[in-house]
């Protein structure tokens, strides 16, 4: 039997191919029609919406299909990424910080590392090393890069450095992580109820509401705590492990008894609970899983299950809600839910999670726009502008990320998986069903 989602994924790639454009260095994708709002969209090289993330999909598709043309396209797109990374004073459009993982040069380094692993290429390695060396060299004296400690900004930069620097033998990487970890620990806060937390991203930085913070993963306390756990593993310093004390309890205190689902902003005045990676249980569950894995914390394992159960409080993904609007993408929507359900199945072996994942996969298929040659998804990327419907191409936002999760579901149904994980995705990258 073949992966049942392979034909659909090929039609997704066919549509993506229609947006390819040649550059002096290679190829990239034109994402100019992926968004049509009032504010700037992300860079066409970014991991979030552009080439770096689309490459991840093409690499998986090449592996599952056995067709080298998908790898060839990804490789040529990598040549363009390397050229951009090596350009003087390069800075991606709308990056949260210069070396941000999802929106900045950090994501470019990640995509090039996947390609370099598959086919070692000196120019790719040169670009990766330049980015990693820049991270070390441009760290501020206080230990930060931008001052925003969430995974969406400096936390993601640190995770990338810890992930790739040993492979590329970057001098000073552990010292840089120690400096950043010390900076993070100084940002710890305790609220009037005695609950500890970290602010991953000052909402003033993005024009958000005053005197509030995001409770989710890449912008919230869970992601900062996840980063501290990884810093502890890479540096061997217990102070970073101690720095996560109280974060699990923060989510328990403000969550429900058997299910953890927090409002998007805290303190809450709107009652809007996101469900996805960016602001809901899909992302927060990653912290609980990593905590349970790294510290053998049984309560964290229970909280992992409680975060998954948080989706049931708003009946996601079967039912829409204020925090789960018309979005199927990996960041805010249905594909992110599928990622969690698959991760939970791989982590626990419980068949119920695979059953949930299969139902979510069918929802994604049902909600797709399908022609004989192309597949894509209509979405309202902006929650506050639900009539602004587009069909994005990228990984965190777009068809590449959605199709990737469906392909992974199809592989798991076949009893195996071999995929590239993002730096804040803690679930098994390789897996084989025990007979």
Coordinates of C-alpha atoms in Angstrom, one line a residue:
X1 CA 0.0 0.0 0.0
X2 CA 1.1 3.5 -0.7
X3 CA 0.7 6.6 1.3
X4 CA -3.0 7.5 0.7
X5 CA -2.2 11.3 0.8
X6 CA 0.5 11.1 -1.8
X7 CA -1.7 11.9 -4.9
X8 CA -3.1 14.9 -3.0
X9 CA 0.4 16.1 -2.0
X10 CA 1.5 15.9 -5.6
X11 CA -1.3 18.1 -6.7
X12 CA -0.3 20.6 -3.9
X13 CA 3.2 20.6 -5.4
X14 CA 1.8 21.1 -8.9
X15 CA 0.1 24.3 -7.7
X16 CA 3.3 25.4 -5.9
X17 CA 5.3 24.8 -9.1
X18 CA 3.0 27.3 -10.8
X19 CA 4.4 29.9 -8.5
X20 CA 8.1 29.1 -9.1
X21 CA 10.3 31.8 -10.4
X22 CA 13.9 31.8 -11.6
X23 CA 16.5 34.0 -9.9
X24 CA 20.1 34.6 -10.8
X25 CA 21.1 32.0 -8.2
X26 CA 18.4 29.4 -8.5
X27 CA 14.6 29.2 -7.8
X28 CA 12.1 30.6 -5.3
X29 CA 8.4 30.8 -5.0
X30 CA 6.3 33.9 -5.6
X31 CA 4.2 34.3 -2.5
X32 CA 2.8 37.8 -3.4
X33 CA -0.7 36.4 -3.6
X34 CA -0.5 34.5 -0.3
X35 CA -1.8 37.4 1.6
X36 CA -3.8 40.5 0.7
X37 CA -4.1 42.5 4.0
X38 CA -3.1 46.0 5.1
X39 CA 0.2 45.0 6.7
X40 CA 3.3 43.5 5.2
X41 CA 3.4 39.7 4.8
X42 CA 6.5 37.6 5.5
X43 CA 9.6 37.3 3.3
X44 CA 9.5 34.9 0.4
X45 CA 12.6 33.2 1.8
X46 CA 11.1 32.7 5.3
X47 CA 10.4 29.4 7.0
X48 CA 7.0 30.7 8.0
X49 CA 5.6 31.6 4.6
X50 CA 8.2 31.2 1.9
X51 CA 10.9 29.0 0.4
X52 CA 12.6 27.7 3.6
X53 CA 9.4 26.1 4.7
X54 CA 8.3 25.0 1.2
X55 CA 11.6 23.2 0.9
X56 CA 10.7 21.1 3.9
X57 CA 7.6 19.9 2.1
X58 CA 9.4 19.1 -1.1
X59 CA 12.1 17.1 0.8
X60 CA 9.4 15.0 2.4
X61 CA 7.5 14.6 -0.9
X62 CA 10.7 13.5 -2.6
X63 CA 11.3 10.9 0.0
X64 CA 7.7 9.5 0.1
X65 CA 7.2 9.6 -3.7
X66 CA 10.7 8.5 -4.7
X67 CA 10.7 11.1 -7.4
X68 CA 13.9 13.1 -7.6
X69 CA 12.3 16.1 -9.3
X70 CA 11.0 17.4 -6.0
X71 CA 14.5 17.2 -4.4
X72 CA 15.9 19.0 -7.5
X73 CA 13.5 21.8 -7.0
X74 CA 14.3 22.1 -3.3
X75 CA 18.0 22.1 -4.1
X76 CA 17.7 24.9 -6.6
X77 CA 15.6 26.9 -4.1
X78 CA 18.4 26.3 -1.6
X79 CA 20.9 27.8 -4.0
X80 CA 18.8 31.0 -3.9
X81 CA 18.6 30.9 -0.1
X82 CA 22.3 30.6 0.1
X83 CA 22.8 33.5 -2.2
X84 CA 20.5 35.7 0.0
X85 CA 22.1 34.5 3.2
X86 CA 25.6 35.4 1.9
X87 CA 24.5 38.8 0.6
X88 CA 26.0 41.8 2.7
X89 CA 23.8 42.9 5.5
X90 CA 20.9 40.6 4.6
X91 CA 17.8 40.9 6.7
X92 CA 14.5 39.2 5.8
X93 CA 11.3 41.3 5.4
X94 CA 9.1 41.4 8.6
X95 CA 11.5 39.2 10.6
X96 CA 10.8 39.4 14.4
X97 CA 14.5 39.7 14.7
X98 CA 17.4 39.3 12.3
X99 CA 18.1 35.6 13.2
X100 CA 14.5 34.6 14.1
X101 CA 13.7 31.0 13.2
X102 CA 10.3 31.3 11.6
X103 CA 10.7 34.7 10.0
X104 CA 14.4 35.5 9.8
X105 CA 17.7 34.1 8.8
X106 CA 17.5 31.3 11.3
X107 CA 14.9 29.6 9.2
X108 CA 17.1 30.0 6.1
X109 CA 20.0 28.2 8.0
X110 CA 17.6 25.4 9.0
X111 CA 16.4 24.8 5.4
X112 CA 20.0 24.8 4.1
X113 CA 21.0 22.4 6.8
X114 CA 18.3 19.9 5.7
X115 CA 19.6 20.2 2.2
X116 CA 23.2 20.0 3.2
X117 CA 22.5 16.8 5.2
X118 CA 20.9 15.2 2.1
X119 CA 23.5 16.4 -0.3
X120 CA 26.6 18.1 1.2
X121 CA 27.2 21.3 -0.6
X122 CA 30.1 23.7 0.4
X123 CA 28.1 26.8 -0.5
X124 CA 25.2 25.7 1.8
X125 CA 27.6 25.0 4.6
X126 CA 29.3 28.4 4.1
X127 CA 25.9 30.2 4.3
X128 CA 24.9 28.2 7.4
X129 CA 28.2 29.0 9.1
X130 CA 27.9 32.6 8.3
X131 CA 24.5 32.8 9.9
X132 CA 25.5 30.8 13.0
X133 CA 28.7 32.9 13.4
X134 CA 26.7 36.0 13.1
X135 CA 24.4 34.8 15.9
X136 CA 27.4 34.4 18.2
X137 CA 29.1 37.6 17.1
X138 CA 26.0 39.9 17.3
X139 CA 24.8 38.8 20.7
X140 CA 24.3 41.8 22.9
X141 CA 26.3 42.2 26.1
X142 CA 23.2 41.4 28.1
X143 CA 22.9 38.1 26.4
X144 CA 19.9 38.8 24.1
X145 CA 19.6 39.6 20.4
X146 CA 16.4 41.6 20.2
X147 CA 15.3 41.4 23.8
X148 CA 12.2 39.3 23.0
X149 CA 12.8 35.9 24.6
X150 CA 10.0 33.9 23.0
X151 CA 10.7 31.2 20.4
X152 CA 9.3 33.5 17.8
X153 CA 12.4 35.7 18.3
X154 CA 15.5 35.2 20.5
X155 CA 14.4 31.8 21.9
X156 CA 14.2 30.4 18.4
X157 CA 17.6 31.9 17.6
X158 CA 19.1 30.1 20.7
X159 CA 17.4 26.8 19.8
X160 CA 18.8 27.0 16.3
X161 CA 22.3 27.7 17.6
X162 CA 22.1 24.7 20.0
X163 CA 20.7 22.5 17.3
X164 CA 23.2 23.3 14.5
X165 CA 26.4 24.8 16.0
X166 CA 27.9 21.4 17.1
X167 CA 27.5 20.0 13.7
X168 CA 29.1 23.0 12.0
X169 CA 31.7 23.4 14.8
X170 CA 30.9 27.0 15.6
X171 CA 33.2 28.5 18.3
X172 CA 31.6 30.0 21.3
X173 CA 28.1 28.6 20.8
X174 CA 27.8 27.2 24.4
X175 CA 29.0 30.4 25.9
X176 CA 26.4 32.3 23.8
X177 CA 23.7 30.0 25.1
X178 CA 24.7 30.5 28.7
X179 CA 24.6 34.2 28.3
X180 CA 21.2 34.0 26.7
X181 CA 19.9 31.7 29.4
X182 CA 21.0 34.0 32.1
X183 CA 19.2 36.8 30.3
X184 CA 16.0 34.7 30.2
X185 CA 16.2 33.9 33.9
X186 CA 16.3 37.6 34.7
X187 CA 12.9 38.0 32.9
X188 CA 11.0 35.7 35.2
X189 CA 7.9 37.3 36.8
X190 CA 5.4 36.3 39.4
X191 CA 1.8 37.6 39.3
X192 CA -0.6 38.6 42.1
X193 CA -1.7 35.0 42.5
X194 CA 1.8 33.7 43.0
X195 CA 2.0 32.2 39.6
X196 CA 5.4 32.4 37.8
X197 CA 5.6 33.2 34.1
X198 CA 7.7 34.7 31.3
X199 CA 6.6 37.1 28.6
X200 CA 7.9 35.7 25.3
X201 CA 7.0 38.7 23.3
X202 CA 6.1 42.2 24.4
X203 CA 2.8 42.8 22.6
X204 CA 3.8 46.5 22.1
X205 CA 6.4 45.1 19.7
X206 CA 3.6 44.0 17.4
X207 CA 0.9 46.5 18.2
X208 CA -1.0 44.2 20.6
X209 CA -3.1 45.1 23.6
X210 CA -1.3 46.9 26.5
X211 CA -0.6 45.3 29.9
X212 CA -1.3 41.8 28.6
X213 CA 0.8 38.9 27.3
X214 CA 0.3 35.9 25.1
X215 CA -0.2 32.6 27.0
X216 CA 0.8 30.3 24.1
X217 CA 4.0 28.5 23.0
X218 CA 6.1 30.5 20.6
X219 CA 5.1 33.8 22.1
X220 CA 4.3 32.7 25.7
X221 CA 5.6 31.2 28.9
X222 CA 5.5 27.6 27.7
X223 CA 7.9 28.2 24.8
X224 CA 10.3 30.1 27.0
X225 CA 10.3 27.2 29.5
X226 CA 10.8 24.8 26.6
X227 CA 13.9 26.8 25.5
X228 CA 15.3 26.7 29.1
X229 CA 15.0 22.9 29.2
X230 CA 16.9 22.7 25.9
X231 CA 19.6 25.1 27.2
X232 CA 19.9 22.9 30.3
X233 CA 20.5 19.9 28.1
X234 CA 23.1 21.6 25.9
X235 CA 25.0 23.3 28.7
X236 CA 24.6 20.9 31.6
X237 CA 23.6 23.8 33.8
X238 CA 20.9 23.1 36.4
X239 CA 19.9 26.7 36.8
X240 CA 18.1 26.6 33.5
X241 CA 16.1 23.6 34.6
X242 CA 15.3 25.4 37.9
X243 CA 14.1 28.3 35.8
X244 CA 11.1 26.4 34.6
X245 CA 9.8 25.8 38.1
X246 CA 6.2 27.1 38.4
X247 CA 5.5 27.3 34.6
X248 CA 3.6 24.1 34.6
X249 CA 1.6 25.3 37.6
X250 CA 0.8 28.6 35.8
X251 CA -1.1 26.6 33.2
X252 CA -2.7 24.4 35.7
X253 CA -3.9 27.3 37.8
X254 CA -5.4 29.2 34.9
X255 CA -6.7 26.1 33.1
X256 CA -9.5 23.7 33.8
X257 CA -9.4 20.7 36.0
X258 CA -9.1 18.0 33.4
X259 CA -8.3 20.2 30.4
X260 CA -5.8 23.0 29.8
X261 CA -7.1 25.8 27.5
X262 CA -6.2 29.3 28.4
X263 CA -7.4 32.6 26.8
X264 CA -5.1 33.9 24.1
X265 CA -4.2 36.9 26.2
X266 CA -3.6 37.2 29.9
X267 CA -5.2 38.9 31.8
X268 CA -8.3 37.9 29.8
X269 CA -11.0 40.3 28.9
X270 CA -12.3 38.7 25.7
X271 CA -12.7 35.0 26.4
X272 CA -11.0 34.0 23.1
X273 CA -9.1 30.8 23.3
X274 CA -6.8 29.9 20.4
X275 CA -6.4 26.2 19.7
X276 CA -3.3 26.1 17.5
X277 CA 0.5 26.1 17.7
X278 CA 0.8 29.9 18.0
X279 CA -1.5 30.5 20.9
X280 CA -3.3 27.3 22.1
X281 CA -2.9 23.8 23.4
X282 CA -1.3 22.5 20.2
X283 CA 1.8 24.5 21.1
X284 CA 1.6 24.4 24.9
X285 CA 1.4 20.6 24.8
X286 CA 5.0 20.6 23.4
X287 CA 6.3 22.0 26.6
X288 CA 4.5 19.4 28.8
X289 CA 5.8 16.6 26.6
X290 CA 9.4 17.9 26.7
X291 CA 9.2 18.4 30.5
X292 CA 7.8 14.9 31.0
X293 CA 10.6 13.5 28.7
X294 CA 13.5 15.4 30.1
X295 CA 12.6 15.3 33.8
X296 CA 10.4 12.2 34.1
X297 CA 7.7 14.5 35.4
X298 CA 4.5 12.4 35.7
X299 CA 2.3 15.5 36.3
X300 CA 3.7 17.0 33.1
X301 CA 2.6 13.8 31.3
X302 CA -0.9 14.3 32.7
X303 CA -0.8 17.9 31.7
X304 CA 0.2 16.8 28.2
X305 CA -3.0 14.8 28.0
X306 CA -4.9 17.7 29.5
X307 CA -3.7 20.1 26.9
X308 CA -4.9 17.7 24.2
X309 CA -8.3 17.5 26.0
X310 CA -8.4 21.3 25.9
X311 CA -9.3 21.0 22.2
X312 CA -12.5 19.2 23.3
X313 CA -13.7 22.3 25.3
X314 CA -14.2 24.1 22.1
X315 CA -14.9 21.0 20.0
X316 CA -11.9 21.6 17.7
X317 CA -11.3 20.7 14.9
X318 CA -14.9 19.7 14.1
X319 CA -16.3 23.0 15.1
X320 CA -15.2 26.6 14.5
X321 CA -14.9 29.1 17.4
X322 CA -13.6 32.6 18.0
X323 CA -10.1 31.2 18.5
X324 CA -10.4 28.7 15.6
X325 CA -11.7 30.6 12.7
X326 CA -11.3 29.7 9.0
X327 CA -7.7 28.6 9.2
X328 CA -6.4 25.2 8.2
X329 CA -2.7 26.1 8.5
X330 CA 0.1 24.7 10.7
X331 CA 0.4 27.8 12.8
X332 CA -3.1 28.7 13.9
X333 CA -5.3 25.9 12.6
X334 CA -6.2 22.4 11.6
X335 CA -2.8 21.2 10.4
X336 CA -1.3 22.1 13.7
X337 CA -3.9 20.1 15.5
X338 CA -3.0 17.2 13.2
X339 CA 0.6 17.6 14.2
X340 CA -0.3 17.4 17.9
X341 CA -2.5 14.3 17.4
X342 CA 0.2 12.5 15.5
X343 CA 2.9 13.5 18.0
X344 CA 0.7 12.2 20.8
X345 CA 0.2 8.9 19.0
X346 CA 4.0 8.5 18.4
X347 CA 4.8 9.5 22.0
X348 CA 2.2 7.3 23.8
X349 CA 1.2 4.6 21.3
X350 CA -2.5 5.2 22.2
X351 CA -4.6 4.2 19.2
X352 CA -7.2 6.9 20.1
X353 CA -4.8 9.6 19.1
X354 CA -4.3 8.1 15.7
X355 CA -8.0 7.8 15.3
X356 CA -8.4 11.5 16.1
X357 CA -5.6 12.3 13.6
X358 CA -7.3 10.3 10.9
X359 CA -10.5 12.2 11.5
X360 CA -8.6 15.5 11.3
X361 CA -6.9 14.4 8.1
X362 CA -10.3 13.8 6.6
X363 CA -11.5 17.2 7.6
X364 CA -8.5 18.8 5.8
X365 CA -9.2 16.8 2.7
X366 CA -12.9 17.8 2.8
X367 CA -12.0 21.4 3.3
X368 CA -9.6 21.6 0.4
X369 CA -10.2 23.1 -2.9
X370 CA -9.5 20.3 -5.4
X371 CA -9.1 20.3 -9.2
X372 CA -7.8 17.6 -11.4
X373 CA -4.3 19.1 -11.1
X374 CA -4.2 21.3 -8.0
X375 CA -5.1 21.3 -4.4
X376 CA -5.1 24.3 -2.0
X377 CA -7.0 25.7 1.0
X378 CA -8.9 28.9 1.3
X379 CA -8.2 30.6 4.6
X380 CA -8.8 33.9 6.5
X381 CA -5.2 34.4 7.9
X382 CA -6.3 37.5 9.9
X383 CA -8.8 36.5 12.6
X384 CA -10.1 40.1 12.8
X385 CA -10.7 40.3 9.0
X386 CA -12.6 37.0 8.3
X387 CA -13.7 38.2 4.8
X388 CA -10.1 38.5 3.6
X389 CA -9.7 35.0 2.1
X390 CA -6.4 33.9 0.5
X391 CA -4.7 30.6 -0.4
X392 CA -1.2 30.7 1.0
X393 CA 1.7 28.5 -0.2
X394 CA 4.0 28.3 2.8
X395 CA 4.6 25.9 5.7
X396 CA 3.4 27.7 8.8
X397 CA 0.8 29.5 6.7
X398 CA -0.2 27.6 3.6
X399 CA -0.6 24.5 1.6
X400 CA 3.0 23.2 2.1
X401 CA 2.6 22.8 5.8
X402 CA -0.9 21.3 5.5
X403 CA 0.2 18.7 2.9
X404 CA 3.3 17.8 5.0
X405 CA 1.1 16.9 8.0
X406 CA -1.1 14.8 5.7
X407 CA 1.9 13.0 4.3
X408 CA 3.2 12.3 7.8
X409 CA -0.2 10.9 8.7
X410 CA -0.1 8.6 5.6
X411 CA 3.4 7.4 6.5
X412 CA 2.3 6.6 10.1
X413 CA -0.7 4.7 8.8
X414 CA 1.9 2.6 6.9
X415 CA 3.7 1.9 10.2
X416 CA 6.8 4.1 9.8
X417 CA 7.9 7.7 9.7
X418 CA 11.1 9.5 8.8
X419 CA 10.8 13.3 8.8
X420 CA 12.5 16.5 9.6
X421 CA 11.3 18.1 12.8
X422 CA 11.3 21.8 13.5
X423 CA 13.5 22.9 16.4
X424 CA 10.6 23.3 18.8
X425 CA 8.8 20.1 17.7
X426 CA 9.8 17.5 20.3
X427 CA 8.0 14.5 18.8
X428 CA 9.9 11.5 17.3
X429 CA 11.3 12.2 13.8
X430 CA 11.9 8.6 13.0
X431 CA 9.5 5.8 14.1
X432 CA 8.6 2.3 13.2
X433 CA 5.6 0.3 14.4
X434 CA 6.6 -2.5 16.6
X435 CA 5.4 -5.9 15.4

